[in-house]
CSV table of C-alpha atoms in Angstrom, one decimal:
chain,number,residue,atom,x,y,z
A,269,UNK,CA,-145.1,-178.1,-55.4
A,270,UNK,CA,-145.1,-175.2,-53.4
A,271,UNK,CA,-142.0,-175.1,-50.9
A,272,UNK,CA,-143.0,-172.8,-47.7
A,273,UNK,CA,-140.8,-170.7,-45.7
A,274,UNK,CA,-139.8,-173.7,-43.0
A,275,UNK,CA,-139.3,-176.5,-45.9
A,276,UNK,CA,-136.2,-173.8,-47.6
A,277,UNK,CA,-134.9,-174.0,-44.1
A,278,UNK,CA,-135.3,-177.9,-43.8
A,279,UNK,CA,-133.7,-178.1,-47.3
A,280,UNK,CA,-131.1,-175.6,-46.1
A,281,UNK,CA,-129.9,-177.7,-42.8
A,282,UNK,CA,-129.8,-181.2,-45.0
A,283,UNK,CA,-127.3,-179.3,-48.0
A,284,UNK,CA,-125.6,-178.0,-45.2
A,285,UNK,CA,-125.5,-180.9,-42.6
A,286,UNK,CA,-126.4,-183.7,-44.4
A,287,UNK,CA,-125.3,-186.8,-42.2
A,288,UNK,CA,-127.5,-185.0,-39.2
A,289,UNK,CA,-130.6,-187.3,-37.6
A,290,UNK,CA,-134.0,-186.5,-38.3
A,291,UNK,CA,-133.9,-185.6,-34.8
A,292,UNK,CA,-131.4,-183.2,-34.6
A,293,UNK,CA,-133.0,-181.3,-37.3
A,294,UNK,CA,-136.2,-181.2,-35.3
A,295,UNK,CA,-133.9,-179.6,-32.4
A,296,UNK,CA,-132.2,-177.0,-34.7
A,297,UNK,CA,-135.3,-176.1,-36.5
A,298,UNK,CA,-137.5,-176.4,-33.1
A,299,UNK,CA,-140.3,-177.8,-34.7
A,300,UNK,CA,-141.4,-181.7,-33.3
A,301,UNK,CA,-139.6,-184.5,-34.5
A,302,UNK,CA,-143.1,-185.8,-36.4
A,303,UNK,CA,-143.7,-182.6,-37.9
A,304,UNK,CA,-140.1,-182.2,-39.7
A,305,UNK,CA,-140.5,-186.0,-40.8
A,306,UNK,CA,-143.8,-185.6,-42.2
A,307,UNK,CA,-142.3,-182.9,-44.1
A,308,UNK,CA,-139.3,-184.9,-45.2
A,309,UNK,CA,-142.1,-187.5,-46.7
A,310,UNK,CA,-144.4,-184.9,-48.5
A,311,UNK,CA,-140.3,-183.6,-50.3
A,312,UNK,CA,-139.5,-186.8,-51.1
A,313,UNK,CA,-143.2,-188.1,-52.5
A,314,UNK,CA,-143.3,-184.6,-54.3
A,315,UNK,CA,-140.0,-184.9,-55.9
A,316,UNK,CA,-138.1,-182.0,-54.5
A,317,UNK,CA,-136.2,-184.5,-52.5
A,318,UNK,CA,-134.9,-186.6,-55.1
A,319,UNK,CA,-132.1,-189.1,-53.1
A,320,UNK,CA,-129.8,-189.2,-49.8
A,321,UNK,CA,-126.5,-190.5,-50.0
A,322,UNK,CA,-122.8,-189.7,-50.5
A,323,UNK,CA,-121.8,-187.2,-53.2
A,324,UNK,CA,-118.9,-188.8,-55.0
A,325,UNK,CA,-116.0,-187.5,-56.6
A,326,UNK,CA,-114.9,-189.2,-60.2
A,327,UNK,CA,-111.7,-187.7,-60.4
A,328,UNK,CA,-111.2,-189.0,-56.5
A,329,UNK,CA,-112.3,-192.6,-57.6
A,330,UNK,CA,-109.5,-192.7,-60.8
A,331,UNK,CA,-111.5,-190.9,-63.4
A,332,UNK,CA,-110.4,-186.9,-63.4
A,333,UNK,CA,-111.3,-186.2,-67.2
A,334,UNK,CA,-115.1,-184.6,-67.2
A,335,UNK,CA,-116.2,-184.4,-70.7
A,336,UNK,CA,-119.7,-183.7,-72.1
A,337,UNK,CA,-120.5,-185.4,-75.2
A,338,UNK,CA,-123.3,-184.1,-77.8
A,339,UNK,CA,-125.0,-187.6,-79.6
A,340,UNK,CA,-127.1,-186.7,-83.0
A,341,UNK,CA,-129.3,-189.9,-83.1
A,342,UNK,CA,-131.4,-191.0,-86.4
A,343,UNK,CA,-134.4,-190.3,-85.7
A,344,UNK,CA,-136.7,-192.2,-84.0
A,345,UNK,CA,-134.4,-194.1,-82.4
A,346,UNK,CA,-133.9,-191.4,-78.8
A,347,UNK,CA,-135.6,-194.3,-76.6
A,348,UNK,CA,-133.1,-197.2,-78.1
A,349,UNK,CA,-129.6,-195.0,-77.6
A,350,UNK,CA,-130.9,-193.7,-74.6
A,351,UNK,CA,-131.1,-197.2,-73.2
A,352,UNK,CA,-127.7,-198.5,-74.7
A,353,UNK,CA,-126.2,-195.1,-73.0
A,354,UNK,CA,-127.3,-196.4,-69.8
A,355,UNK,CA,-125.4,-199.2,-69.9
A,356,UNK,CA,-121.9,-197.3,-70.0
A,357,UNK,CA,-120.8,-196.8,-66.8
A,358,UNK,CA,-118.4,-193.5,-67.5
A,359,UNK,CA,-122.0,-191.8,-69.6
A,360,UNK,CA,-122.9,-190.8,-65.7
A,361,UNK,CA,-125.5,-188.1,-66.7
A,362,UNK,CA,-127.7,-188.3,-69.9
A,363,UNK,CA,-130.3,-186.2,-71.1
A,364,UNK,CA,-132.5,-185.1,-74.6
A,365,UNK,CA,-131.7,-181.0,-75.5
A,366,UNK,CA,-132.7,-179.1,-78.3
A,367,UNK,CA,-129.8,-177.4,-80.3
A,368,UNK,CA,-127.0,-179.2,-81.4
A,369,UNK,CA,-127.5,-182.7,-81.0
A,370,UNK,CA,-130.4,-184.7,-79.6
A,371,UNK,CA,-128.4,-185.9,-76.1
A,372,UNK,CA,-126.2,-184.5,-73.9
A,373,UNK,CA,-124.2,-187.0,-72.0
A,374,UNK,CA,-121.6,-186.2,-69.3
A,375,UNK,CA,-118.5,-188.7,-69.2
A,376,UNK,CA,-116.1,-189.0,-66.8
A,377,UNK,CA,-113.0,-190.8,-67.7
A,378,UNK,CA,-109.4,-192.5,-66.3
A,379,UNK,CA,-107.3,-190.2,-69.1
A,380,UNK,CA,-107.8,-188.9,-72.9
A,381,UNK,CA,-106.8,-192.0,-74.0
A,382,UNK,CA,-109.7,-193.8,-72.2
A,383,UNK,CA,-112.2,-190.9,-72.9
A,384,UNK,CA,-111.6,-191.8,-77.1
A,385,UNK,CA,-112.6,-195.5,-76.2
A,386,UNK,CA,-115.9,-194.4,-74.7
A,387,UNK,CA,-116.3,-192.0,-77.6
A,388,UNK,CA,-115.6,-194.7,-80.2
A,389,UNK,CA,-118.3,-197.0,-78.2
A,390,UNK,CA,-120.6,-194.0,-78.7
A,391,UNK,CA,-120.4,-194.0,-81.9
A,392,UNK,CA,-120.5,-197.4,-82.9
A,393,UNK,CA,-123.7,-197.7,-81.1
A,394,UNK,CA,-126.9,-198.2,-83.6
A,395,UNK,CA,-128.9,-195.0,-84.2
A,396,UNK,CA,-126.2,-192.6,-83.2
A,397,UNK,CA,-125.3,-190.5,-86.1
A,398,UNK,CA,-122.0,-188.7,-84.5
A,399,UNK,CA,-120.9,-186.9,-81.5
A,400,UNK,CA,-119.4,-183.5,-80.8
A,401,UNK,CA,-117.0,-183.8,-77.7
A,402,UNK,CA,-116.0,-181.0,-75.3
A,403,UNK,CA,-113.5,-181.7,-72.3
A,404,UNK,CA,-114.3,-179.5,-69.4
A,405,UNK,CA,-110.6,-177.7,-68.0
A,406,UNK,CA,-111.7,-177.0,-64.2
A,407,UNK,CA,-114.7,-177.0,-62.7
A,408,UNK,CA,-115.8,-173.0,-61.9
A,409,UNK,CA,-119.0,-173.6,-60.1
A,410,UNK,CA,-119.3,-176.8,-58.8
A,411,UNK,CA,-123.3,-178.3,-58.2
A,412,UNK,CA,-125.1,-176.6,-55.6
A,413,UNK,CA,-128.9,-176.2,-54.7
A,414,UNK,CA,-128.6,-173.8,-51.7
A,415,UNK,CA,-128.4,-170.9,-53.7
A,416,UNK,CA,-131.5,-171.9,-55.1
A,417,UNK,CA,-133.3,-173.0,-52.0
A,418,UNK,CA,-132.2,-169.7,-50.4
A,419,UNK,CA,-133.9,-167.6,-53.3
A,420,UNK,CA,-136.7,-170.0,-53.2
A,421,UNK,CA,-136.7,-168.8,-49.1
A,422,UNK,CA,-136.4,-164.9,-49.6
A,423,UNK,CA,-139.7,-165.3,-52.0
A,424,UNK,CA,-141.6,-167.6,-50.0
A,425,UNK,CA,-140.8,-165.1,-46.9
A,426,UNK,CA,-142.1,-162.3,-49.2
A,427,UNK,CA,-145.3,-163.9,-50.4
């Protein structure tokens, strides 16, 4: 999708502001109140807006150990792993890689101790073959898309 010079800065003012009314962005931005919203619609359809809600803090809700754990799975059996990794609530990011390992999962966990008991349910889960663990120590750059949206903005603004 092709994200114009007034979508970066609609994408800009909800990173920035996000508990803001549609309307109040209209005001900022000084466009009408119909014209931001069918905007909004065409991001979200599209895919470039992808949810609104709270970002929540693991560590804040009792679980402070981050840990991304690599799964090898026998093969053809990514779809069935997949699924049984969905239904472990500390596996709160999975995805299929290339490189070491066939899934990437990110788990969050109450201490070390708990951490091995979701590693040990990894493992005993049919089709995984083993898992490679690596704790994360401090968090350096913490997720953002504004960077992104503002390069996004500098090119569009070019074009």
């Amino acid at each position: 999708m092709a994200v114009d010079e007034l979508d970066t800065r609609i994408l800009r003012l909800l990173l920035e502001q996000p508990r803001t009314s549609v309307r109040e962005y209209a005001r900022i931005l000084g466009v009408a109140r119909g014209t931001l919203q069918a905007r909004l619609d065409r991001m979200e359809r599209e895919g470039v807006i992808t949810g609104i809600g709270p970002a929540l803090s693991p560590a804040a809700l009792g679980h402070p150990v981050l840990a991304f754990v690599h799964v090898e799975v026998t093969q053809g059996h990514l779809d069935e792993v997949g699924d049984a990794l969905a239904a472990v609530p500390e596996i709160v990011e999975a995805f299929s890689i290339t490189g070491g390992g066939d899934l990437l999962t990110r788990v969050v966990a109450r201490d070390n101790a708990h951490l091995e008991d979701v590693i040990q349910k990894l493992i005993g889960m049919p089709g995984v073959v083993r898992t490679r663990t690596e704790v994360a120590l401090r968090e350096r750059v913490p997720h953002r898309l504004l960077p992104l949206v503002e390069s996004i903005g500098r090119s569009a603004r070019a074009s």
